[in-house]
Structure formats: C-alpha cells, structure tokens
CSV table of C-alpha atoms in Angstrom, one decimal:
chain,number,residue,atom,x,y,z
A,1,MET,CA,16.8,-15.4,-10.8
A,2,ARG,CA,16.9,-12.1,-9.0
A,3,LEU,CA,14.0,-10.4,-7.3
A,4,ILE,CA,14.0,-6.6,-7.3
A,5,LEU,CA,11.6,-5.0,-4.8
A,6,GLY,CA,10.4,-1.7,-6.4
A,7,SER,CA,9.6,-0.2,-3.1
A,8,GLY,CA,11.4,1.5,-0.3
A,9,SER,CA,8.8,0.4,2.3
A,10,PRO,CA,10.3,-1.4,5.2
A,11,ARG,CA,6.8,-2.9,5.8
A,12,ARG,CA,6.8,-4.6,2.4
A,13,ARG,CA,10.3,-6.1,3.1
A,14,GLU,CA,9.0,-7.4,6.5
A,15,LEU,CA,5.9,-8.9,4.9
A,16,LEU,CA,7.9,-10.6,2.2
A,17,ALA,CA,10.2,-12.1,4.8
A,18,GLN,CA,7.1,-13.7,6.4
A,19,ILE,CA,6.8,-16.0,3.4
A,20,GLY,CA,10.6,-16.5,3.2
A,21,VAL,CA,11.2,-14.1,0.3
A,22,VAL,CA,14.2,-11.7,0.5
A,23,ALA,CA,14.7,-9.2,-2.4
A,24,ASP,CA,18.2,-9.3,-4.0
A,25,ASP,CA,17.9,-5.6,-4.6
A,26,ILE,CA,15.7,-2.7,-3.6
A,27,CYS,CA,15.0,0.1,-6.0
A,28,ALA,CA,12.2,2.6,-5.1
A,29,PRO,CA,11.1,4.1,-8.4
A,30,ASP,CA,10.6,7.9,-8.6
A,31,ILE,CA,7.3,8.3,-10.5
A,32,ASP,CA,4.7,11.0,-10.5
A,33,GLU,CA,1.9,9.7,-8.2
A,34,THR,CA,-0.6,12.4,-9.0
A,35,PRO,CA,-4.1,11.0,-9.8
A,36,GLN,CA,-5.4,11.8,-13.2
A,37,LYS,CA,-8.4,14.0,-13.4
A,38,GLY,CA,-11.5,12.0,-12.5
A,39,GLU,CA,-9.5,8.8,-11.8
A,40,LEU,CA,-11.1,6.5,-9.3
A,41,PRO,CA,-9.1,5.0,-6.4
A,42,ARG,CA,-9.0,1.3,-7.6
A,43,PRO,CA,-7.8,2.0,-11.2
A,44,TYR,CA,-5.4,4.7,-9.8
A,45,CYS,CA,-3.9,2.2,-7.4
A,46,ALA,CA,-3.4,-0.5,-10.1
A,47,ARG,CA,-1.9,2.1,-12.5
A,48,MET,CA,0.6,3.2,-9.7
A,49,ALA,CA,1.7,-0.4,-9.1
A,50,ARG,CA,2.1,-1.1,-12.8
A,51,GLU,CA,4.0,2.2,-13.4
A,52,LYS,CA,6.3,1.5,-10.5
A,53,ALA,CA,7.1,-2.0,-11.8
A,54,ASN,CA,7.8,-0.7,-15.3
A,55,ALA,CA,10.0,2.1,-13.9
A,56,VAL,CA,12.5,-0.3,-12.3
A,57,GLU,CA,15.5,-1.2,-14.4
A,58,ALA,CA,16.0,-4.9,-14.6
A,59,SER,CA,17.7,-7.6,-16.6
A,60,GLU,CA,15.6,-9.9,-18.8
A,61,GLY,CA,15.4,-12.7,-16.2
A,62,ASP,CA,14.9,-10.5,-13.1
A,63,VAL,CA,11.6,-10.4,-11.4
A,64,VAL,CA,10.4,-6.9,-10.3
A,65,LEU,CA,7.8,-6.6,-7.5
A,66,SER,CA,6.0,-3.3,-6.9
A,67,ALA,CA,2.9,-2.3,-5.0
A,68,ASP,CA,0.8,0.7,-4.2
A,69,THR,CA,-1.6,1.2,-1.3
A,70,THR,CA,-4.4,3.8,-1.5
A,71,VAL,CA,-7.0,4.8,1.0
A,72,ALA,CA,-10.3,5.6,-0.5
A,73,LEU,CA,-13.2,7.4,1.1
A,74,GLY,CA,-15.9,7.0,-1.5
A,75,ARG,CA,-14.4,8.2,-4.8
A,76,ARG,CA,-11.9,10.3,-2.9
A,77,ILE,CA,-8.2,9.2,-2.8
A,78,LEU,CA,-6.5,9.9,0.5
A,79,GLY,CA,-2.7,9.7,-0.3
A,80,LYS,CA,0.2,10.4,1.9
A,81,PRO,CA,-0.3,13.6,3.8
A,82,GLU,CA,2.1,16.3,3.1
A,83,ASN,CA,2.0,17.8,6.7
A,84,ALA,CA,0.2,17.4,10.1
A,85,GLU,CA,-2.7,19.6,9.0
A,86,GLU,CA,-3.5,17.3,6.0
A,87,ALA,CA,-3.0,14.2,8.2
A,88,GLU,CA,-5.5,15.7,10.7
A,89,ALA,CA,-8.0,16.5,7.9
A,90,PHE,CA,-7.8,12.9,6.6
A,91,LEU,CA,-8.3,11.4,10.1
A,92,ARG,CA,-11.2,13.7,10.7
A,93,LEU,CA,-12.8,12.6,7.5
A,94,MET,CA,-12.4,8.9,8.4
A,95,SER,CA,-13.3,9.2,12.1
A,96,GLY,CA,-16.3,7.0,12.9
A,97,ARG,CA,-16.6,5.9,9.3
A,98,ARG,CA,-15.7,3.0,7.0
A,99,HIS,CA,-13.3,3.4,4.2
A,100,LYS,CA,-11.5,1.2,1.7
A,101,VAL,CA,-7.8,0.3,1.6
A,102,ILE,CA,-6.7,-0.8,-1.8
A,103,THR,CA,-3.4,-2.4,-2.4
A,104,ALA,CA,-2.4,-3.3,-5.9
A,105,VAL,CA,0.6,-5.5,-6.7
A,106,ALA,CA,2.4,-5.7,-10.0
A,107,VAL,CA,5.1,-8.3,-10.8
A,108,ARG,CA,7.1,-7.9,-14.0
A,109,ARG,CA,9.5,-10.4,-15.7
A,110,GLY,CA,10.8,-9.2,-19.0
A,111,ASP,CA,7.9,-7.7,-21.0
A,112,GLN,CA,5.2,-9.7,-19.1
A,113,ILE,CA,3.4,-8.2,-16.2
A,114,TRP,CA,1.0,-9.9,-13.6
A,115,GLU,CA,-1.3,-7.8,-11.6
A,116,LYS,CA,-3.7,-8.1,-8.8
A,117,ASP,CA,-5.5,-5.7,-6.4
A,118,VAL,CA,-7.1,-6.3,-3.1
A,119,VAL,CA,-9.8,-4.2,-1.5
A,120,THR,CA,-10.3,-4.3,2.3
A,121,ASP,CA,-13.0,-2.5,4.2
A,122,VAL,CA,-11.8,-0.8,7.3
A,123,LYS,CA,-13.6,1.0,10.1
A,124,MET,CA,-12.0,3.8,12.1
A,125,LYS,CA,-13.5,4.4,15.5
A,126,HIS,CA,-14.9,7.9,16.3
A,127,LEU,CA,-11.8,9.8,17.3
A,128,SER,CA,-11.9,12.0,20.4
A,129,GLU,CA,-9.8,15.2,20.3
A,130,ILE,CA,-7.4,13.6,22.8
A,131,GLU,CA,-7.0,10.5,20.6
A,132,LEU,CA,-6.5,12.6,17.5
A,133,ARG,CA,-3.9,14.9,19.1
A,134,ALA,CA,-2.1,11.9,20.7
A,135,TYR,CA,-1.9,10.0,17.4
A,136,LEU,CA,-0.7,13.0,15.4
A,137,ALA,CA,2.0,13.6,18.0
A,138,THR,CA,3.4,10.0,17.3
A,139,GLU,CA,4.4,11.2,13.8
A,140,ASP,CA,3.4,7.7,12.7
A,141,TRP,CA,1.2,9.2,10.0
A,142,ARG,CA,4.2,10.4,7.9
A,143,GLY,CA,4.6,8.6,4.6
A,144,LYS,CA,1.4,6.5,5.0
A,145,ALA,CA,-1.6,6.5,2.7
A,146,GLY,CA,-4.6,7.9,4.6
A,147,ALA,CA,-2.3,9.2,7.4
A,148,TYR,CA,-2.2,5.9,9.3
A,149,GLY,CA,-0.6,2.5,9.4
A,150,ILE,CA,-2.7,-0.3,11.0
A,151,GLN,CA,0.4,-2.1,12.2
A,152,GLY,CA,1.5,0.9,14.4
A,153,PRO,CA,-0.2,3.1,17.0
A,154,ALA,CA,-3.2,3.6,14.8
A,155,GLY,CA,-4.1,-0.1,15.3
A,156,ALA,CA,-5.8,1.1,18.4
A,157,LEU,CA,-8.1,3.3,16.3
A,158,ILE,CA,-9.3,0.4,14.0
A,159,PRO,CA,-11.9,-1.8,15.6
A,160,TRP,CA,-12.8,-3.7,12.5
A,161,ILE,CA,-11.6,-4.8,9.1
A,162,GLN,CA,-13.1,-7.1,6.5
A,163,GLY,CA,-10.5,-8.4,4.0
A,164,SER,CA,-6.7,-8.8,4.1
A,165,PHE,CA,-4.8,-7.4,7.1
A,166,THR,CA,-1.5,-7.7,5.1
A,167,ALA,CA,-3.0,-5.7,2.3
A,168,VAL,CA,-3.8,-2.9,4.7
A,169,VAL,CA,-0.2,-3.0,5.9
A,170,GLY,CA,1.0,-2.7,2.3
A,171,LEU,CA,1.3,-6.1,0.6
A,172,PRO,CA,-1.4,-8.9,0.3
A,173,LEU,CA,0.7,-12.0,0.9
A,174,THR,CA,-1.6,-14.6,-0.6
A,175,GLU,CA,-1.9,-12.6,-3.9
A,176,THR,CA,1.7,-11.6,-3.9
A,177,ALA,CA,2.9,-15.2,-3.6
A,178,GLY,CA,0.6,-16.2,-6.4
A,179,LEU,CA,1.9,-13.5,-8.7
A,180,LEU,CA,5.5,-14.4,-7.9
A,181,LEU,CA,4.9,-18.0,-8.7
A,182,ALA,CA,3.2,-17.1,-11.9
A,183,ALA,CA,6.4,-15.2,-12.9
A,184,GLY,CA,8.5,-18.3,-12.1
A,185,TYR,CA,9.9,-17.0,-8.8
A,186,PRO,CA,10.4,-19.9,-6.3
A,187,VAL,CA,8.2,-18.8,-3.4
A,188,PHE,CA,8.1,-21.4,-0.5
A,189,GLU,CA,11.3,-22.9,-1.7
A,190,GLY,CA,13.7,-20.7,0.3
A,191,GLY,CA,14.0,-18.0,-2.4
A,192,ALA,CA,16.1,-17.9,-5.6
C-alpha cells in the first residue's frame, strides 16, 4: 500500500516522520483556495482538505493524505499573505488577541474519505513595533496561514495555546494517525 502526501509542506513531512510515517510520493494539488462567499473558517478548512485529497491522482489501493491549516480571527479567514504588507496587517490584527488555528485532515482510499478537523486556541502577545519589524524581516511569514509559523521565530510571539501544538504546525498527529489506521495504513508498524 502506497501513501501519497497531498501537500508540499516540509513541516507536514517532518511531523509524519515523528510517528514513523514516510510518504511514498508527494503531490501538492493545485486547487482554487478562495473561500466561498460567507463561508466560515472551519467548514472552509474542511472543504480545502477534502478537495486537496480528491484532487490527487491515486491508484485504487493508494492512501492519499491531505490537510489544510487556516487561521481564524472570529469569522474572518486569515490565509497565506501575498506580501509583507498583508502579513503586517494580519499580525497587527492578532497582536494581543486570541485567535483560532484550524487544521483539517482528509485521508482518501479509493472512493472512501475519512476526515477530522482540530481547532486550537492561540494567543499572540501584544507586538511592539520592534518585534513586528524584526519578525517581518525574517521572511518566515511567507507561505504560512495567518503570516506565522509557531515552530519558527514566531514561537517567541505566542505565549499560550490551548489544544494541539502539532495541529498549529500543520498536522494534528493523534487525529492523523487515527485516520490513517481507519484507511488501513499501518501506522506504528514501520510504514507500508
């Protein structure tokens, strides 16, 4: 049985390796990630994970694993910033406030799909101008939902989380292992 990771995220590969899972192939699907009008963050995130899993070409016995991470400030979806100005705007919105990080996982084998989403509450400290400028200068915000990755320099900006750290990084390991097992993939047995 082959495992195809439907994500180009190196963080997701690293997280899978923590539970002894190495994808046989990596195929980052190219889908439209635009939220639908009025779509709320949690359903949006689940839809993205599902659409990514369905967009990956796979043989009947292959297992496809896809995920999506979304940062939500109330009903507002903070996606991947397109430039430094948008990254700064996101960080200013979250400065000194709590927000939610939603990571949805979808595992597909044949026509069957297993899904789970995890919501983690995260607090960002009040950012001084010096901290904001220094973080933006790291460029670590590029390609990251909400303009930050907790596992990098932004970890110094996050004093508190309630929920799953690995979900905030991009893949909730407990839930992912459960979904892979449900699909028949031998987690904790050294891979396929």
